PDB file of C-alpha atoms in Angstrom:
ATOM      1  CA  UNK A1463     -61.269  36.338 -94.629  1.00 46.00           C
ATOM      2  CA  UNK A1464     -61.287  37.209 -98.515  1.00 47.00           C
ATOM      3  CA  UNK A1465     -60.599  35.546-101.487  1.00 49.00           C
ATOM      4  CA  UNK A1466     -59.757  38.509-104.768  1.00 47.00           C
ATOM      5  CA  UNK A1467     -57.893  37.809-107.729  1.00 50.00           C
ATOM      6  CA  UNK A1468     -54.616  38.639-107.684  1.00 47.00           C
ATOM      7  CA  UNK A1469     -52.616  38.574-112.316  1.00 47.00           C
ATOM      8  CA  UNK A1470     -48.828  38.827-110.513  1.00 42.00           C
ATOM      9  CA  UNK A1471     -47.004  36.366-107.503  1.00 41.00           C
ATOM     10  CA  UNK A1472     -46.687  38.200-104.288  1.00 40.00           C
ATOM     11  CA  UNK A1473     -46.691  36.688-100.760  1.00 36.00           C
ATOM     12  CA  UNK A1474     -49.742  35.546-100.708  1.00 40.00           C
ATOM     13  CA  UNK A1475     -50.306  33.914-103.418  1.00 46.00           C
ATOM     14  CA  UNK A1476     -50.916  30.508-103.623  1.00 49.00           C
ATOM     15  CA  UNK A1477     -47.868  27.659-103.161  1.00 50.00           C
ATOM     16  CA  UNK A1478     -45.854  27.849-106.857  1.00 46.00           C
ATOM     17  CA  UNK A1479     -45.565  23.457-105.699  1.00 50.00           C
ATOM     18  CA  UNK A1480     -48.419  21.484-107.520  1.00 56.00           C
ATOM     19  CA  UNK A1481     -51.016  20.297-104.900  1.00 77.00           C
ATOM     20  CA  UNK A1482     -52.964  17.216-104.838  1.00 85.00           C
ATOM     21  CA  UNK A1483     -56.192  18.841-106.005  1.00 86.00           C
ATOM     22  CA  UNK A1484     -55.058  21.316-108.714  1.00 88.00           C
ATOM     23  CA  UNK A1485     -54.148  17.861-110.449  1.00 92.00           C
ATOM     24  CA  UNK A1486     -56.574  16.164-110.051  1.00 93.00           C
ATOM     25  CA  UNK A1487     -58.888  18.742-111.477  1.00 92.00           C
ATOM     26  CA  UNK A1488     -56.662  19.016-114.596  1.00 93.00           C
ATOM     27  CA  UNK A1489     -56.730  15.791-115.263  1.00 95.00           C
ATOM     28  CA  UNK A1490     -60.429  15.256-114.585  1.00 95.00           C
ATOM     29  CA  UNK A1491     -60.742  18.732-116.958  1.00 95.00           C
ATOM     30  CA  UNK A1492     -58.416  16.440-119.654  1.00 96.00           C
ATOM     31  CA  UNK A1493     -59.960  12.586-119.536  1.00 97.00           C
ATOM     32  CA  UNK A1494     -64.085  14.035-119.350  1.00 96.00           C
ATOM     33  CA  UNK A1495     -64.045  15.389-122.464  1.00 97.00           C
ATOM     34  CA  UNK A1496     -62.320  12.510-123.964  1.00 97.00           C
ATOM     35  CA  UNK A1497     -64.317   9.523-122.190  1.00 97.00           C
ATOM     36  CA  UNK A1498     -66.930  12.273-123.992  1.00 97.00           C
ATOM     37  CA  UNK A1499     -64.659  10.992-127.240  1.00 97.00           C
ATOM     38  CA  UNK A1500     -64.721   7.977-127.111  1.00 97.00           C
ATOM     39  CA  UNK A1501     -68.872   7.342-125.801  1.00 96.00           C
ATOM     40  CA  UNK A1502     -70.415   8.416-129.187  1.00 94.00           C
ATOM     41  CA  UNK A1503     -67.963   6.412-131.062  1.00 96.00           C
ATOM     42  CA  UNK A1504     -68.907   3.273-128.967  1.00 96.00           C
ATOM     43  CA  UNK A1505     -72.909   3.712-129.234  1.00 95.00           C
ATOM     44  CA  UNK A1506     -73.758   1.811-132.055  1.00 94.00           C
ATOM     45  CA  UNK A1507     -75.733   3.947-133.320  1.00 92.00           C
ATOM     46  CA  UNK A1508     -76.116   7.264-135.710  1.00 91.00           C
ATOM     47  CA  UNK A1509     -77.607  10.247-133.390  1.00 88.00           C
ATOM     48  CA  UNK A1510     -79.803  10.823-136.716  1.00 87.00           C
ATOM     49  CA  UNK A1511     -81.513   7.649-137.330  1.00 87.00           C
ATOM     50  CA  UNK A1512     -84.617   7.064-136.542  1.00 86.00           C
ATOM     51  CA  UNK A1513     -86.028   5.878-133.102  1.00 85.00           C
ATOM     52  CA  UNK A1514     -87.227   2.177-134.864  1.00 88.00           C
ATOM     53  CA  UNK A1515     -83.254   2.004-135.875  1.00 91.00           C
ATOM     54  CA  UNK A1516     -81.595   2.819-132.773  1.00 91.00           C
ATOM     55  CA  UNK A1517     -84.211   0.283-130.923  1.00 90.00           C
ATOM     56  CA  UNK A1518     -83.080  -2.176-133.472  1.00 92.00           C
ATOM     57  CA  UNK A1519     -79.285  -1.654-133.405  1.00 92.00           C
ATOM     58  CA  UNK A1520     -79.047  -0.777-129.486  1.00 93.00           C
ATOM     59  CA  UNK A1521     -80.782  -4.379-129.433  1.00 92.00           C
ATOM     60  CA  UNK A1522     -78.076  -6.104-131.428  1.00 92.00           C
ATOM     61  CA  UNK A1523     -75.222  -4.383-129.670  1.00 94.00           C
ATOM     62  CA  UNK A1524     -75.958  -3.871-126.286  1.00 95.00           C
ATOM     63  CA  UNK A1525     -72.946  -4.490-124.125  1.00 95.00           C
ATOM     64  CA  UNK A1526     -71.533  -1.414-126.761  1.00 96.00           C
ATOM     65  CA  UNK A1527     -74.607   0.791-125.977  1.00 95.00           C
ATOM     66  CA  UNK A1528     -73.770  -0.232-121.692  1.00 96.00           C
ATOM     67  CA  UNK A1529     -69.950   0.503-122.237  1.00 97.00           C
ATOM     68  CA  UNK A1530     -70.654   4.228-123.935  1.00 96.00           C
ATOM     69  CA  UNK A1531     -73.887   4.960-121.125  1.00 95.00           C
ATOM     70  CA  UNK A1532     -70.707   4.182-118.590  1.00 97.00           C
ATOM     71  CA  UNK A1533     -68.612   5.890-119.876  1.00 97.00           C
ATOM     72  CA  UNK A1534     -70.865   9.584-120.632  1.00 95.00           C
ATOM     73  CA  UNK A1535     -71.210   8.938-116.662  1.00 94.00           C
ATOM     74  CA  UNK A1536     -67.622   8.585-115.348  1.00 96.00           C
ATOM     75  CA  UNK A1537     -66.657  11.445-118.001  1.00 96.00           C
ATOM     76  CA  UNK A1538     -69.294  13.495-116.241  1.00 95.00           C
ATOM     77  CA  UNK A1539     -68.529  13.064-112.764  1.00 94.00           C
ATOM     78  CA  UNK A1540     -64.484  13.212-113.276  1.00 95.00           C
ATOM     79  CA  UNK A1541     -65.471  17.060-115.853  1.00 95.00           C
ATOM     80  CA  UNK A1542     -67.380  18.659-113.707  1.00 93.00           C
ATOM     81  CA  UNK A1543     -64.323  19.468-110.840  1.00 91.00           C
ATOM     82  CA  UNK A1544     -62.413  19.803-113.201  1.00 93.00           C
ATOM     83  CA  UNK A1545     -64.295  22.590-114.720  1.00 94.00           C
ATOM     84  CA  UNK A1546     -64.325  24.477-111.451  1.00 92.00           C
ATOM     85  CA  UNK A1547     -60.409  24.248-111.461  1.00 91.00           C
ATOM     86  CA  UNK A1548     -60.331  25.928-115.376  1.00 92.00           C
ATOM     87  CA  UNK A1549     -63.330  28.232-113.810  1.00 92.00           C
ATOM     88  CA  UNK A1550     -61.098  29.608-111.631  1.00 90.00           C
ATOM     89  CA  UNK A1551     -57.916  30.158-113.520  1.00 90.00           C
ATOM     90  CA  UNK A1552     -60.359  31.509-115.941  1.00 91.00           C
ATOM     91  CA  UNK A1553     -61.879  33.819-113.908  1.00 91.00           C
ATOM     92  CA  UNK A1554     -59.068  35.540-112.190  1.00 87.00           C
ATOM     93  CA  UNK A1555     -58.027  36.553-115.466  1.00 85.00           C
ATOM     94  CA  UNK A1556     -61.093  37.360-117.176  1.00 89.00           C
ATOM     95  CA  UNK A1557     -63.766  38.095-114.666  1.00 90.00           C
ATOM     96  CA  UNK A1558     -67.471  37.703-115.827  1.00 92.00           C
ATOM     97  CA  UNK A1559     -66.231  35.565-119.435  1.00 94.00           C
ATOM     98  CA  UNK A1560     -64.983  33.444-116.850  1.00 93.00           C
ATOM     99  CA  UNK A1561     -67.865  32.782-114.340  1.00 94.00           C
ATOM    100  CA  UNK A1562     -70.394  33.161-117.456  1.00 96.00           C
ATOM    101  CA  UNK A1563     -68.526  30.095-119.917  1.00 95.00           C
ATOM    102  CA  UNK A1564     -67.732  27.887-116.712  1.00 94.00           C
ATOM    103  CA  UNK A1565     -71.468  28.181-115.539  1.00 95.00           C
ATOM    104  CA  UNK A1566     -73.639  27.974-118.687  1.00 96.00           C
ATOM    105  CA  UNK A1567     -70.735  24.710-120.141  1.00 96.00           C
ATOM    106  CA  UNK A1568     -71.739  23.104-116.088  1.00 94.00           C
ATOM    107  CA  UNK A1569     -75.298  24.012-116.020  1.00 95.00           C
ATOM    108  CA  UNK A1570     -75.068  22.726-119.520  1.00 95.00           C
ATOM    109  CA  UNK A1571     -74.047  19.274-118.683  1.00 93.00           C
ATOM    110  CA  UNK A1572     -75.817  19.163-115.440  1.00 93.00           C
ATOM    111  CA  UNK A1573     -79.479  19.477-117.127  1.00 94.00           C
ATOM    112  CA  UNK A1574     -78.815  16.892-120.006  1.00 93.00           C
ATOM    113  CA  UNK A1575     -78.254  14.375-117.080  1.00 89.00           C
ATOM    114  CA  UNK A1576     -81.897  15.025-115.384  1.00 90.00           C
ATOM    115  CA  UNK A1577     -83.719  14.472-118.757  1.00 91.00           C
ATOM    116  CA  UNK A1578     -84.494  10.586-119.254  1.00 88.00           C
ATOM    117  CA  UNK A1579     -81.459   7.918-120.408  1.00 88.00           C
ATOM    118  CA  UNK A1580     -83.179   6.122-123.327  1.00 88.00           C
ATOM    119  CA  UNK A1581     -80.148   4.039-123.773  1.00 92.00           C
ATOM    120  CA  UNK A1582     -80.746   2.830-120.437  1.00 92.00           C
ATOM    121  CA  UNK A1583     -84.486   2.976-120.374  1.00 91.00           C
ATOM    122  CA  UNK A1584     -83.921   0.466-123.431  1.00 92.00           C
ATOM    123  CA  UNK A1585     -81.291  -1.780-122.114  1.00 93.00           C
ATOM    124  CA  UNK A1586     -83.623  -3.028-118.791  1.00 93.00           C
ATOM    125  CA  UNK A1587     -86.778  -3.027-121.179  1.00 92.00           C
ATOM    126  CA  UNK A1588     -84.623  -5.847-123.173  1.00 91.00           C
ATOM    127  CA  UNK A1589     -84.319  -7.174-120.375  1.00 91.00           C
ATOM    128  CA  UNK A1590     -87.211  -7.636-119.000  1.00 92.00           C
ATOM    129  CA  UNK A1591     -88.218  -8.992-122.844  1.00 91.00           C
ATOM    130  CA  UNK A1592     -89.760  -5.697-123.767  1.00 91.00           C
ATOM    131  CA  UNK A1593     -90.643  -5.620-127.647  1.00 91.00           C
ATOM    132  CA  UNK A1594     -89.099  -2.998-129.673  1.00 90.00           C
ATOM    133  CA  UNK A1595     -92.062  -1.466-131.321  1.00 91.00           C
ATOM    134  CA  UNK A1596     -93.176  -0.636-127.227  1.00 91.00           C
ATOM    135  CA  UNK A1597     -89.430   0.983-126.730  1.00 90.00           C
ATOM    136  CA  UNK A1598     -90.503   2.622-129.681  1.00 91.00           C
ATOM    137  CA  UNK A1599     -93.200   4.066-128.434  1.00 92.00           C
ATOM    138  CA  UNK A1600     -92.048   4.902-125.149  1.00 90.00           C
ATOM    139  CA  UNK A1601     -88.816   6.702-126.022  1.00 88.00           C
ATOM    140  CA  UNK A1602     -91.606   9.052-128.769  1.00 90.00           C
ATOM    141  CA  UNK A1603     -93.698   9.744-126.209  1.00 92.00           C
ATOM    142  CA  UNK A1604     -90.684  10.612-123.283  1.00 90.00           C
ATOM    143  CA  UNK A1605     -89.276  13.002-126.235  1.00 87.00           C
ATOM    144  CA  UNK A1606     -92.836  14.679-126.965  1.00 90.00           C
ATOM    145  CA  UNK A1607     -92.400  15.782-123.367  1.00 93.00           C
ATOM    146  CA  UNK A1608     -91.444  19.306-122.141  1.00 94.00           C
ATOM    147  CA  UNK A1609     -89.979  18.898-119.214  1.00 93.00           C
ATOM    148  CA  UNK A1610     -87.052  17.024-121.501  1.00 92.00           C
ATOM    149  CA  UNK A1611     -86.969  18.869-124.154  1.00 93.00           C
ATOM    150  CA  UNK A1612     -86.674  22.224-122.007  1.00 95.00           C
ATOM    151  CA  UNK A1613     -83.568  20.938-120.548  1.00 95.00           C
ATOM    152  CA  UNK A1614     -82.314  19.216-124.253  1.00 94.00           C
ATOM    153  CA  UNK A1615     -82.433  22.744-125.673  1.00 96.00           C
ATOM    154  CA  UNK A1616     -80.666  24.462-122.881  1.00 97.00           C
ATOM    155  CA  UNK A1617     -77.890  21.896-123.154  1.00 96.00           C
ATOM    156  CA  UNK A1618     -78.128  22.703-127.058  1.00 96.00           C
ATOM    157  CA  UNK A1619     -77.489  26.625-126.502  1.00 97.00           C
ATOM    158  CA  UNK A1620     -75.323  26.638-122.909  1.00 97.00           C
ATOM    159  CA  UNK A1621     -72.863  24.168-123.995  1.00 96.00           C
ATOM    160  CA  UNK A1622     -72.003  25.998-127.155  1.00 97.00           C
ATOM    161  CA  UNK A1623     -71.687  29.738-125.678  1.00 97.00           C
ATOM    162  CA  UNK A1624     -70.391  28.507-122.541  1.00 96.00           C
ATOM    163  CA  UNK A1625     -67.681  27.076-124.485  1.00 96.00           C
ATOM    164  CA  UNK A1626     -67.135  29.864-126.705  1.00 97.00           C
ATOM    165  CA  UNK A1627     -66.627  32.406-123.650  1.00 97.00           C
ATOM    166  CA  UNK A1628     -64.741  30.225-121.525  1.00 95.00           C
ATOM    167  CA  UNK A1629     -62.246  30.193-124.534  1.00 95.00           C
ATOM    168  CA  UNK A1630     -61.979  33.480-125.115  1.00 96.00           C
ATOM    169  CA  UNK A1631     -61.460  34.022-121.507  1.00 94.00           C
ATOM    170  CA  UNK A1632     -58.764  31.993-121.587  1.00 94.00           C
ATOM    171  CA  UNK A1633     -57.845  33.529-125.110  1.00 93.00           C
ATOM    172  CA  UNK A1634     -57.542  36.971-123.574  1.00 92.00           C
ATOM    173  CA  UNK A1635     -56.086  35.993-119.767  1.00 88.00           C
ATOM    174  CA  UNK A1636     -53.117  34.571-122.122  1.00 89.00           C
ATOM    175  CA  UNK A1637     -53.704  31.065-119.948  1.00 87.00           C
ATOM    176  CA  UNK A1638     -53.255  28.860-122.257  1.00 92.00           C
ATOM    177  CA  UNK A1639     -51.526  29.041-126.651  1.00 95.00           C
ATOM    178  CA  UNK A1640     -54.720  30.862-129.217  1.00 96.00           C
ATOM    179  CA  UNK A1641     -54.674  27.896-131.091  1.00 97.00           C
ATOM    180  CA  UNK A1642     -55.192  25.605-127.543  1.00 96.00           C
ATOM    181  CA  UNK A1643     -57.993  28.439-126.362  1.00 96.00           C
ATOM    182  CA  UNK A1644     -59.466  28.646-130.435  1.00 97.00           C
ATOM    183  CA  UNK A1645     -59.805  24.716-130.313  1.00 97.00           C
ATOM    184  CA  UNK A1646     -62.336  25.271-127.021  1.00 97.00           C
ATOM    185  CA  UNK A1647     -64.169  28.081-128.636  1.00 97.00           C
ATOM    186  CA  UNK A1648     -65.271  25.652-132.039  1.00 97.00           C
ATOM    187  CA  UNK A1649     -65.582  23.038-130.019  1.00 97.00           C
ATOM    188  CA  UNK A1650     -68.974  22.378-129.288  1.00 97.00           C
ATOM    189  CA  UNK A1651     -70.364  24.333-132.220  1.00 96.00           C
ATOM    190  CA  UNK A1652     -68.578  21.759-133.702  1.00 97.00           C
ATOM    191  CA  UNK A1653     -69.913  18.778-131.334  1.00 96.00           C
ATOM    192  CA  UNK A1654     -73.565  20.504-132.279  1.00 96.00           C
ATOM    193  CA  UNK A1655     -73.213  19.618-136.171  1.00 96.00           C
ATOM    194  CA  UNK A1656     -72.236  15.987-135.830  1.00 94.00           C
ATOM    195  CA  UNK A1657     -74.480  14.964-133.848  1.00 94.00           C
ATOM    196  CA  UNK A1658     -77.403  16.958-135.807  1.00 94.00           C
ATOM    197  CA  UNK A1659     -75.670  15.240-138.854  1.00 94.00           C
ATOM    198  CA  UNK A1660     -74.501  12.131-137.348  1.00 92.00           C
ATOM    199  CA  UNK A1661     -71.731  11.876-137.871  1.00 94.00           C
ATOM    200  CA  UNK A1662     -70.198  10.041-135.392  1.00 94.00           C
ATOM    201  CA  UNK A1663     -66.335  10.860-135.947  1.00 95.00           C
ATOM    202  CA  UNK A1664     -67.152  14.626-136.057  1.00 96.00           C
ATOM    203  CA  UNK A1665     -68.721  14.581-132.804  1.00 96.00           C
ATOM    204  CA  UNK A1666     -65.481  12.323-130.769  1.00 96.00           C
ATOM    205  CA  UNK A1667     -63.184  15.203-132.603  1.00 97.00           C
ATOM    206  CA  UNK A1668     -65.370  17.753-131.118  1.00 97.00           C
ATOM    207  CA  UNK A1669     -64.953  16.841-127.736  1.00 97.00           C
ATOM    208  CA  UNK A1670     -61.232  15.601-128.466  1.00 97.00           C
ATOM    209  CA  UNK A1671     -60.321  19.054-129.465  1.00 97.00           C
ATOM    210  CA  UNK A1672     -61.735  20.496-126.105  1.00 97.00           C
ATOM    211  CA  UNK A1673     -60.076  17.952-123.534  1.00 97.00           C
ATOM    212  CA  UNK A1674     -56.935  19.137-125.574  1.00 97.00           C
ATOM    213  CA  UNK A1675     -57.795  22.886-125.165  1.00 97.00           C
ATOM    214  CA  UNK A1676     -58.658  21.853-121.583  1.00 97.00           C
ATOM    215  CA  UNK A1677     -55.106  19.555-120.718  1.00 96.00           C
ATOM    216  CA  UNK A1678     -53.590  22.782-121.554  1.00 95.00           C
ATOM    217  CA  UNK A1679     -55.383  25.227-119.251  1.00 95.00           C
ATOM    218  CA  UNK A1680     -55.256  22.471-116.641  1.00 93.00           C
ATOM    219  CA  UNK A1681     -51.205  22.250-117.009  1.00 93.00           C
ATOM    220  CA  UNK A1682     -51.228  26.246-116.687  1.00 91.00           C
ATOM    221  CA  UNK A1683     -53.450  25.375-113.332  1.00 90.00           C
ATOM    222  CA  UNK A1684     -50.714  22.732-112.485  1.00 90.00           C
ATOM    223  CA  UNK A1685     -47.659  25.747-113.078  1.00 87.00           C
ATOM    224  CA  UNK A1686     -49.519  27.922-111.737  1.00 83.00           C
ATOM    225  CA  UNK A1687     -52.254  27.755-109.420  1.00 79.00           C
ATOM    226  CA  UNK A1688     -55.574  29.557-110.334  1.00 73.00           C
ATOM    227  CA  UNK A1689     -53.767  32.898-109.991  1.00 67.00           C
ATOM    228  CA  UNK A1690     -56.423  33.912-106.919  1.00 59.00           C
ATOM    229  CA  UNK A1691     -54.370  35.038-103.764  1.00 50.00           C
ATOM    230  CA  UNK A1692     -56.023  34.988-100.011  1.00 45.00           C
ATOM    231  CA  UNK A1693     -55.627  38.243 -98.127  1.00 40.00           C
ATOM    232  CA  UNK A1694     -56.789  38.346 -94.071  1.00 41.00           C
TER     233      UNK A1694
END
């Protein structure tokens, strides 16, 4: 059996009745970015701060730091399956753009997940009585490693390009309103700007923009399915 994209409903297309998988995918695609936004707002330090300042802020707000880590982790778990559903929707309308966009966005998140989470390292260190100066030296050493910088650089490029390509695919396929597609296209470039200049509300806004766009795509997914048809 093969699977091919179908632009118009046929007897072979998936059922118009919303399925559990589609509903869960839509929820995950929406909640994931919202949790990323919350994680950034809860984190007690500015992303452009020096290592000593970050260590000091984590030491003073360990509960908030741990909550931020949990929000990002749970958000990633929810978002990646949701991204698959939105990707199928986008690919059925614009194959190359949808595939490349989803692949870059998804692998970018996976790449950043492979790097050491220095917030967790700091929390563990403080729990065992490690000094702030020692943790700063550890963080500086880790950040200097190519095996860390490589995935981070890939994440920055991949999640920006991925969001743009995915947004264009949804726009060209008329899957979501044009304004929603543009929110996704602009969201991750804004995310990088907010992170670099250390303005947490701006970074959070970028994720909310993406969440709104993915919510619109998720609604289309629930109502219409992915647009793929099964043929014998």
